[in-house]
Amino acid sequence: MSDPSCGLVLNKRYELLERVGEGGMAVVYRARDGLLGRTVAVKVLREQFAGDSEFVARFRLEARAAASLSHPNVVNIFDVGEDGGLHFIVMEFVKGRNLKDVIRAQGPLPGGKAARIALQIAKALDAAHRQQLVHRDIKPHNILITGEDEVKVTDFGIAQAASAASLTQTGTVIGSVHYFSPEQARGDTVDSASDLYSLGVVLYEMVT
């Protein structure tokens, strides 16, 4: 079934071409930037989150903070906007697959390949932590692998925005419990160590 959002042009600039992914908080589209003539990825917040003004404010703040992060292993954020009630982030479009799909197709991964992937994730996290950015949702789904085996970590700031806002939905769990650190599962203060715990879980999954 075709996505009714395909064909929409956001802010008279970003034409949504096809749905390429989705999660609990947003839907991701391949899109065309009509101003610069390039392909981009546009992440559109789901309606239940877009209706929470506190979350949206935090979401925009965190997205702008993540946009200041420039690293070869981090997906670049180009723009943050809103059009007709749709809140969105415009990002670098990465040709490849997420790590979850790679593990399903090839796992368990050889130790050397798993180590190379983990090292690139660690470099991305190091760059973020130096700027006091904590990802909070490191999992294979948020790690993109290009055709050249280059790692790109995505979704910086989104989980942090959600955990900091008073979401109105009952029973909402932010992040992925299989990869949570114990302190995050308890609802305690989360810092850079929590990202490293999640990276350890991802590495374990890659090799097993």
Coordinates of C-alpha atoms in Angstrom, one line a residue:
M1 CA 0.0 0.0 0.0
S2 CA 1.4 3.4 -0.9
D3 CA 2.2 5.9 1.8
P4 CA -0.1 8.9 1.5
S5 CA 2.7 11.2 2.6
C6 CA 4.8 10.4 -0.5
G7 CA 4.7 13.3 -2.8
L8 CA 4.3 15.9 -0.1
V9 CA 6.7 18.8 -0.3
L10 CA 7.7 20.2 3.2
N11 CA 8.5 23.8 3.5
K12 CA 8.3 24.1 -0.3
R13 CA 11.7 22.4 -0.4
Y14 CA 11.8 18.7 0.7
E15 CA 9.7 16.3 -1.5
L16 CA 9.0 13.0 0.2
L17 CA 9.7 10.2 -2.4
E18 CA 9.4 6.9 -0.6
R19 CA 9.2 5.5 3.0
V20 CA 12.5 3.8 3.8
G21 CA 12.2 3.1 7.5
E22 CA 10.2 3.6 10.6
G23 CA 10.4 3.4 14.4
G24 CA 8.2 4.0 17.4
M25 CA 8.7 7.7 17.2
A26 CA 9.1 8.6 13.6
V27 CA 8.9 7.6 9.9
V28 CA 11.9 8.1 7.6
Y29 CA 11.6 9.0 3.9
R30 CA 14.0 9.3 1.1
A31 CA 13.4 12.8 -0.2
R32 CA 14.7 15.4 -2.7
D33 CA 16.0 18.7 -1.5
G34 CA 14.6 21.0 -4.3
L35 CA 16.8 23.9 -3.4
L36 CA 20.2 22.0 -3.5
G37 CA 19.1 19.3 -5.8
R38 CA 20.3 16.4 -3.6
T39 CA 18.9 13.3 -2.0
V40 CA 18.3 13.5 1.7
A41 CA 16.6 11.5 4.4
V42 CA 13.6 13.2 6.2
K43 CA 12.5 11.9 9.6
V44 CA 8.9 12.9 10.4
L45 CA 7.6 12.6 13.9
R46 CA 4.6 10.4 14.5
E47 CA 1.4 12.3 15.3
Q48 CA 1.2 11.2 19.0
F49 CA 4.6 12.8 19.6
A50 CA 4.0 15.9 17.4
G51 CA 1.0 16.7 19.6
D52 CA 3.1 17.0 22.8
S53 CA 4.4 20.6 22.8
E54 CA 7.0 19.9 25.5
F55 CA 8.4 17.0 23.6
V56 CA 8.5 19.0 20.3
A57 CA 10.4 21.9 21.9
R58 CA 12.9 19.4 23.4
F59 CA 13.1 17.5 20.1
R60 CA 14.0 20.7 18.2
L61 CA 16.6 21.7 20.9
E62 CA 18.3 18.3 20.9
A63 CA 18.2 18.1 17.1
R64 CA 20.0 21.4 16.8
A65 CA 22.6 20.3 19.3
A66 CA 23.1 17.1 17.4
A67 CA 23.5 19.1 14.2
S68 CA 26.6 20.7 15.7
L69 CA 28.2 17.3 15.8
S70 CA 30.4 16.7 12.8
H71 CA 32.1 13.3 12.5
P72 CA 32.6 10.8 9.7
N73 CA 30.8 8.1 11.7
V74 CA 27.7 10.2 12.6
V75 CA 24.8 10.9 10.2
N76 CA 24.8 14.6 9.5
I77 CA 21.7 16.7 10.3
F78 CA 21.0 19.5 7.8
D79 CA 17.8 21.1 8.9
V80 CA 14.9 20.9 11.5
G81 CA 11.5 22.2 10.6
E82 CA 7.7 22.1 10.8
D83 CA 5.1 22.3 8.0
G84 CA 1.3 21.8 8.5
G85 CA 1.8 20.2 11.9
L86 CA 4.5 17.8 10.6
H87 CA 7.7 18.1 12.6
F88 CA 10.7 16.8 10.8
I89 CA 14.5 16.5 10.7
V90 CA 16.5 16.5 7.4
M91 CA 19.5 14.3 7.4
E92 CA 22.2 12.9 5.3
F93 CA 20.9 10.0 3.1
V94 CA 23.0 6.9 3.7
K95 CA 23.0 4.2 1.1
G96 CA 23.3 0.9 2.9
R97 CA 21.6 -1.2 5.6
N98 CA 21.2 -1.0 9.3
L99 CA 23.3 -3.2 11.4
K100 CA 20.3 -5.3 12.5
D101 CA 19.7 -6.3 8.9
V102 CA 23.4 -7.1 8.5
I103 CA 23.4 -9.3 11.5
R104 CA 20.2 -11.1 10.4
A105 CA 21.8 -11.8 6.9
Q106 CA 25.4 -12.5 7.9
G107 CA 25.5 -13.2 11.7
P108 CA 27.3 -14.2 13.7
L109 CA 29.9 -11.8 12.3
P110 CA 33.6 -12.6 12.1
G111 CA 35.4 -11.1 15.1
G112 CA 37.5 -8.8 13.0
K113 CA 34.5 -7.3 11.3
A114 CA 32.5 -6.9 14.5
A115 CA 35.5 -5.2 16.1
R116 CA 35.9 -2.8 13.2
I117 CA 32.2 -1.9 13.4
A118 CA 32.3 -1.5 17.2
L119 CA 35.4 0.8 16.9
Q120 CA 33.7 3.1 14.5
I121 CA 30.6 3.3 16.8
A122 CA 32.9 4.0 19.7
K123 CA 34.6 6.9 17.7
A124 CA 31.1 8.4 17.0
L125 CA 30.2 8.1 20.7
D126 CA 33.5 9.7 21.8
A127 CA 32.9 12.7 19.5
A128 CA 29.4 13.1 20.9
H129 CA 30.4 12.6 24.6
R130 CA 33.0 15.3 24.2
Q131 CA 30.2 17.7 23.4
Q132 CA 28.1 16.3 26.3
L133 CA 25.7 14.6 23.9
V134 CA 24.4 11.2 25.2
H135 CA 22.7 9.0 22.6
R136 CA 20.6 6.9 25.0
D137 CA 19.4 4.5 22.3
I138 CA 22.4 2.7 20.8
K139 CA 21.1 -0.4 19.1
P140 CA 21.7 -2.1 15.7
H141 CA 18.7 -0.4 14.2
N142 CA 20.3 3.0 14.7
I143 CA 23.7 2.0 13.2
L144 CA 23.9 2.3 9.4
I145 CA 26.5 0.4 7.4
T146 CA 27.4 1.6 3.9
G147 CA 28.5 -0.5 1.0
E148 CA 32.1 0.3 1.9
D149 CA 31.5 -1.0 5.5
E150 CA 31.6 2.6 6.9
V151 CA 29.5 3.0 10.0
K152 CA 27.1 5.9 10.5
V153 CA 25.3 6.3 13.8
T154 CA 21.9 8.0 13.6
D155 CA 19.2 9.4 15.9
F156 CA 21.4 11.4 18.3
G157 CA 19.3 13.6 20.6
I158 CA 15.9 12.0 19.9
A159 CA 15.8 9.6 22.8
Q160 CA 17.2 12.3 25.1
A161 CA 14.4 14.7 24.0
A162 CA 11.8 12.0 24.8
S163 CA 13.2 11.1 28.2
A164 CA 13.4 14.8 29.3
A165 CA 9.9 15.6 28.3
S166 CA 6.7 14.7 30.2
L167 CA 5.1 12.5 27.5
T168 CA 1.4 12.3 27.8
Q169 CA 1.1 8.7 26.5
T170 CA 0.8 6.1 29.2
G171 CA 3.1 3.1 29.0
T172 CA 5.5 4.7 26.6
V173 CA 9.0 3.3 26.8
I174 CA 11.8 5.4 25.3
G175 CA 14.7 3.4 23.9
S176 CA 15.0 -0.3 23.4
V177 CA 15.0 -2.4 26.6
H178 CA 17.3 -5.1 25.2
Y179 CA 20.1 -2.6 25.0
F180 CA 19.3 -0.5 28.1
S181 CA 21.9 0.0 30.8
P182 CA 20.6 -0.9 34.3
E183 CA 20.4 2.8 35.3
Q184 CA 18.4 3.7 32.2
A185 CA 16.0 0.9 32.9
R186 CA 15.5 2.2 36.5
G187 CA 14.9 5.7 35.3
D188 CA 18.1 7.0 36.9
T189 CA 20.5 9.6 35.6
V190 CA 22.0 8.5 32.3
D191 CA 25.5 9.6 31.1
S192 CA 28.1 8.5 28.6
A193 CA 28.7 5.2 30.4
S194 CA 25.1 4.1 29.5
D195 CA 26.0 4.4 25.8
L196 CA 29.1 2.3 26.3
Y197 CA 27.0 -0.4 28.0
S198 CA 24.6 -0.5 25.1
L199 CA 27.6 -0.7 22.7
G200 CA 28.8 -3.7 24.6
V201 CA 25.4 -5.4 24.1
V202 CA 25.6 -4.6 20.4
L203 CA 29.0 -6.1 20.1
Y204 CA 27.8 -9.2 21.9
E205 CA 24.9 -9.5 19.5
M206 CA 27.2 -9.1 16.5
V207 CA 29.5 -12.0 17.5
T208 CA 26.8 -14.4 18.8

